[in-house]
PDB file of C-alpha atoms in Angstrom:
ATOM      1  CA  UNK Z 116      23.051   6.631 -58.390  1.00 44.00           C
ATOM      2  CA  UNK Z 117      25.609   4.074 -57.451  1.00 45.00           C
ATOM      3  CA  UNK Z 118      25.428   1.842 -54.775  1.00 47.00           C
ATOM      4  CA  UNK Z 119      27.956   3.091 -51.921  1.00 48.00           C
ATOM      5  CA  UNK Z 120      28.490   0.280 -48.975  1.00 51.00           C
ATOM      6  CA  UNK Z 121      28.965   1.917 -45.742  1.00 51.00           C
ATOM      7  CA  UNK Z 122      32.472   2.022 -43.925  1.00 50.00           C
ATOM      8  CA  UNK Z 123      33.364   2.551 -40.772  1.00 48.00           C
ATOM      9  CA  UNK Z 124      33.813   5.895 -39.830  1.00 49.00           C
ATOM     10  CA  UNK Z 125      37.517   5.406 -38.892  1.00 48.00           C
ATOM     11  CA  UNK Z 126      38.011   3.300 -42.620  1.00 57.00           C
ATOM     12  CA  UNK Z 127      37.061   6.679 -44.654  1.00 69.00           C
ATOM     13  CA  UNK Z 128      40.311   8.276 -46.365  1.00 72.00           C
ATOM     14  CA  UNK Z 129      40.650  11.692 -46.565  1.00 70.00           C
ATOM     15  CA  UNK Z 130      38.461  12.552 -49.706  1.00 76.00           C
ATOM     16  CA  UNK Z 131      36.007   9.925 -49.272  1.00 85.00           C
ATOM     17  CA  UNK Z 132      32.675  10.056 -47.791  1.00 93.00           C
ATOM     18  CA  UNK Z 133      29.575   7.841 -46.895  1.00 95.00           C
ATOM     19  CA  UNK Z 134      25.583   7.596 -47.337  1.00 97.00           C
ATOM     20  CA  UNK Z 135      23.456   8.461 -44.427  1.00 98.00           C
ATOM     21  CA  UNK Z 136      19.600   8.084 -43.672  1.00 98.00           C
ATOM     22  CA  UNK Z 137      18.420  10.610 -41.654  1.00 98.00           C
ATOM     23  CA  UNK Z 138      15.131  10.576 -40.175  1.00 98.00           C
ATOM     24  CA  UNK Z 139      14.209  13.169 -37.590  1.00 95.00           C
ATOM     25  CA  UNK Z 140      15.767  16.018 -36.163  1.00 95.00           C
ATOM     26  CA  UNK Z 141      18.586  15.859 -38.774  1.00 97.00           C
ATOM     27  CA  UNK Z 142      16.411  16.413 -42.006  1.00 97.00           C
ATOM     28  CA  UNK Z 143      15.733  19.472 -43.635  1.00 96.00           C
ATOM     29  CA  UNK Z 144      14.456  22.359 -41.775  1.00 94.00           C
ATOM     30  CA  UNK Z 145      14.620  20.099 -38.521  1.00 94.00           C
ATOM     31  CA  UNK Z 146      15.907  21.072 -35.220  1.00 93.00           C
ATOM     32  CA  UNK Z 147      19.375  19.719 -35.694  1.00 96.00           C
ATOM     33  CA  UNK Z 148      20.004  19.680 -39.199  1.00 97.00           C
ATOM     34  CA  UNK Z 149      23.312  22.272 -38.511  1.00 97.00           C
ATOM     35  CA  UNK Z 150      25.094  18.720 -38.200  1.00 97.00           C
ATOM     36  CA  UNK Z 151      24.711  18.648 -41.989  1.00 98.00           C
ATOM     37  CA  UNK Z 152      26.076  21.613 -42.955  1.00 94.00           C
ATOM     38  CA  UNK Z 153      28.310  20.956 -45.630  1.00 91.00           C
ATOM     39  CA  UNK Z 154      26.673  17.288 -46.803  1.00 97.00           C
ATOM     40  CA  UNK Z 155      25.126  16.798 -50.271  1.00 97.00           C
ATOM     41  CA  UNK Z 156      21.473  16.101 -50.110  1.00 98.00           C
ATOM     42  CA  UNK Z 157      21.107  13.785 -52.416  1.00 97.00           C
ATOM     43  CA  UNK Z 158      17.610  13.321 -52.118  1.00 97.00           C
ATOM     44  CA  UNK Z 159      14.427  11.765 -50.363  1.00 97.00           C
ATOM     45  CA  UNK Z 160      14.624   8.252 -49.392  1.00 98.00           C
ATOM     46  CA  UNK Z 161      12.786   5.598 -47.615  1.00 98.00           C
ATOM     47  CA  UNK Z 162      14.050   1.826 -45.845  1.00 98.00           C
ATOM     48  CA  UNK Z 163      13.097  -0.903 -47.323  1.00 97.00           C
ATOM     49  CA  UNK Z 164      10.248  -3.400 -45.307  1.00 96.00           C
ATOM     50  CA  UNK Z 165      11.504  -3.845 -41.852  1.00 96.00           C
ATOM     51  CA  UNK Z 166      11.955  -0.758 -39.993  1.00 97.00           C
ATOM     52  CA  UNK Z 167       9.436   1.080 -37.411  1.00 96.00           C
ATOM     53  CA  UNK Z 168       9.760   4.618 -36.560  1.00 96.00           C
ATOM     54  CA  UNK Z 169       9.258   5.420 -32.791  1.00 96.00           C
ATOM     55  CA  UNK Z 170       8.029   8.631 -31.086  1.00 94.00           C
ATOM     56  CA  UNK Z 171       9.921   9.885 -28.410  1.00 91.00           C
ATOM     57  CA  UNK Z 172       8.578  13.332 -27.669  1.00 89.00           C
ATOM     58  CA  UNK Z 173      11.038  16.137 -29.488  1.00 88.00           C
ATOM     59  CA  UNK Z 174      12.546  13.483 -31.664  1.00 92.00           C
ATOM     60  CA  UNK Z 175      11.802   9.897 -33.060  1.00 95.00           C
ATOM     61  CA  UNK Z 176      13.929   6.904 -33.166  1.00 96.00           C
ATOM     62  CA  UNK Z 177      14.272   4.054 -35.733  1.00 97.00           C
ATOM     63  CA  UNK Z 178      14.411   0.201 -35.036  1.00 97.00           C
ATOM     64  CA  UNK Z 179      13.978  -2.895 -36.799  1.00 95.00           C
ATOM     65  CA  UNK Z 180      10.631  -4.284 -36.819  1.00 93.00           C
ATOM     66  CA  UNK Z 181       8.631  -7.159 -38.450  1.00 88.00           C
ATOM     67  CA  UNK Z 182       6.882  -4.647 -41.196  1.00 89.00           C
ATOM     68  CA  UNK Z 183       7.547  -0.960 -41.846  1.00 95.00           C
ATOM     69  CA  UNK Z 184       8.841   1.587 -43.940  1.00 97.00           C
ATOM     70  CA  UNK Z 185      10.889   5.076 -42.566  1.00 98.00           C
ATOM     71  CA  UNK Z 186      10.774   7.915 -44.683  1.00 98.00           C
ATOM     72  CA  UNK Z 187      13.787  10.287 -44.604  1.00 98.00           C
ATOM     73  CA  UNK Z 188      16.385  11.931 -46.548  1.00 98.00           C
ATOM     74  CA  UNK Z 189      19.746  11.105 -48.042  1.00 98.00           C
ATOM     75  CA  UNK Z 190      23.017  12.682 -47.798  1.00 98.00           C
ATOM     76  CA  UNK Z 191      26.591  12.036 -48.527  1.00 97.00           C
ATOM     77  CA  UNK Z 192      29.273  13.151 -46.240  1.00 97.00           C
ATOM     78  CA  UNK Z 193      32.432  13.118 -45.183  1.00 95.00           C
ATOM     79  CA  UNK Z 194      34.225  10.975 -42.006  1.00 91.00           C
ATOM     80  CA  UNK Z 195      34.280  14.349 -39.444  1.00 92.00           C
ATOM     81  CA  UNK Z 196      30.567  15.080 -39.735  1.00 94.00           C
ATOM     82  CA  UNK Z 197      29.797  11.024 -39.086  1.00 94.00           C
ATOM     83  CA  UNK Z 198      32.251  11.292 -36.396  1.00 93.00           C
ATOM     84  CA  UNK Z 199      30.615  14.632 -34.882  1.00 95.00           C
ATOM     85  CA  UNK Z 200      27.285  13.320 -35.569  1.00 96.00           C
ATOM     86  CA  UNK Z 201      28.285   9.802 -33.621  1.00 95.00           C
ATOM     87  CA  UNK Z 202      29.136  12.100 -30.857  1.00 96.00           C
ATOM     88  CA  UNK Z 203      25.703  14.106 -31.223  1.00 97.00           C
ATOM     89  CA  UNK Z 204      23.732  10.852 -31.356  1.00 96.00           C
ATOM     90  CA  UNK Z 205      25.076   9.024 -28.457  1.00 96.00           C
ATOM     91  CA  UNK Z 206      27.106   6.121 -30.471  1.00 95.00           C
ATOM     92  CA  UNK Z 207      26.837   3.265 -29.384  1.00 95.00           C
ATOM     93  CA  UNK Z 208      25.049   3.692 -25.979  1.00 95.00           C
ATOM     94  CA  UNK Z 209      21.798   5.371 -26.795  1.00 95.00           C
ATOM     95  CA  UNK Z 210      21.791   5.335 -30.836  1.00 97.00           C
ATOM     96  CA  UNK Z 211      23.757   2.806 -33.008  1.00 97.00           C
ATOM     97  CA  UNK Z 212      24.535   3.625 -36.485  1.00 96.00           C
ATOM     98  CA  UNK Z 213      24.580   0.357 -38.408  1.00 96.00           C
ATOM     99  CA  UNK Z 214      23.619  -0.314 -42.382  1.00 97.00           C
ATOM    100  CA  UNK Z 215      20.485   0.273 -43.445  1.00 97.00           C
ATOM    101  CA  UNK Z 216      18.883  -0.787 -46.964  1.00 96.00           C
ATOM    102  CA  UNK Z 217      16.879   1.264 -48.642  1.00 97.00           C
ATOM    103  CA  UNK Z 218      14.881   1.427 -51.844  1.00 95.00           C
ATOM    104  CA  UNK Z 219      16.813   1.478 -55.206  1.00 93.00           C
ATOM    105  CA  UNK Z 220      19.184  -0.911 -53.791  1.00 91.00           C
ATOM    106  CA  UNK Z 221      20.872   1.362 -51.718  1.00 95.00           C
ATOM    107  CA  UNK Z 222      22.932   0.672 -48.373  1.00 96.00           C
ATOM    108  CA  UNK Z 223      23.413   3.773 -46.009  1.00 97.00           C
ATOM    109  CA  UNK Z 224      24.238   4.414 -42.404  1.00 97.00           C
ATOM    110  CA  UNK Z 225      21.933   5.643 -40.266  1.00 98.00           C
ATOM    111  CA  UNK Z 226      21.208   5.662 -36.140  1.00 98.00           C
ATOM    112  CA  UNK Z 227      19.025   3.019 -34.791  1.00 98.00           C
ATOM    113  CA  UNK Z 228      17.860   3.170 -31.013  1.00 96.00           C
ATOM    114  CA  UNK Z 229      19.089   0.680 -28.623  1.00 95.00           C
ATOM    115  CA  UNK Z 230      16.858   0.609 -25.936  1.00 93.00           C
ATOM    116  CA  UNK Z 231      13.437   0.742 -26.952  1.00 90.00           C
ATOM    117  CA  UNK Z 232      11.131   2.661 -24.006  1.00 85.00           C
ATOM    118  CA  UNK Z 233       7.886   0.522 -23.484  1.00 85.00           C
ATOM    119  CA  UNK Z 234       5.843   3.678 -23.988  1.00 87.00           C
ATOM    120  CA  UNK Z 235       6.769   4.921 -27.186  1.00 91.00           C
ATOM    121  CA  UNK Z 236       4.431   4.724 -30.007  1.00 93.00           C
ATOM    122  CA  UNK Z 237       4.657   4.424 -33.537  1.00 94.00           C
ATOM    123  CA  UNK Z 238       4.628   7.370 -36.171  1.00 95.00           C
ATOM    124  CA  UNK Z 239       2.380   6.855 -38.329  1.00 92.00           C
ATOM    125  CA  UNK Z 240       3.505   6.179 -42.135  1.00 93.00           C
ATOM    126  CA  UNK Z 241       7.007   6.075 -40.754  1.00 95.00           C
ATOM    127  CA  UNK Z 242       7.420   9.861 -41.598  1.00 96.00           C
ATOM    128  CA  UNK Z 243       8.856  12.523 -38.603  1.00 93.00           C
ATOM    129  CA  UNK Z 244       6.917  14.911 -38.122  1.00 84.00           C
ATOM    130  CA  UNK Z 245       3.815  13.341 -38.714  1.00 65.00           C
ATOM    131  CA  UNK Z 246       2.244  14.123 -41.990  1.00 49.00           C
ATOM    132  CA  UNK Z 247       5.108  15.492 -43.275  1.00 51.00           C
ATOM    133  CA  UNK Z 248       5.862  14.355 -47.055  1.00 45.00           C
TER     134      UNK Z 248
END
């Protein structure tokens, strides 16, 4: 698979499309995946070192941390679902979506919390829900 650098969303042409990371919700068979419909799954994925998955009751978030992996899925897609899915995920205020690397070299988008509540805790192995594979 070739190595696709992420754009911003107003920079895709009609035709193109992006990588994104997805995490939570947004995966297969999750709550909110509907925001995919149309987008290539392209496969499982996981970040590379550096990344911490938070729980935050019906949903996780993802920040950068010291160690830490987040397990997730890849798909491409096109410039209106990252726009509608900006819109979904709060962009910029409560999610960000920014670069992330992942394994095999790869650089996607995908949403990253900005405010971090004090009370959230970890999920373990980085994978939403836990336990999931």
């Amino acid at each position: 698979m070739k190595e696709i650098r992420p754009r911003p969303t107003s920079a895709l042409r009609s035709g193109e499309s992006a990588l994104l990371f997805v995490y939570g919700s947004l995966r297969r068979g999750g709550e909110n995946h509907r925001f995919l419909d149309g987008a290539r799954f392209l496969g499982e994925a996981r970040t590379e070192p550096g990344h911490q998955l938070l729980d935050l009751g019906r949903y996780p978030g993802m920040v950068a941390a010291a160690e830490g992996r987040v397990l997730g899925e890849l798909f491409e897609v096109d410039g209106e679902t990252l726009a509608a899915l900006d819109r979904f995920e709060g962009h910029p205020t409560f999610y960000q979506r920014r670069p992330v690397r992942l394994d095999g070299d790869l650089i996607a988008w995908s949403y990253f919390l900005v405010e971090v509540d004090a009370e959230a805790k970890p999920v373990p192995g980085g994978c939403w829900p836990s336990g999931r594979s």
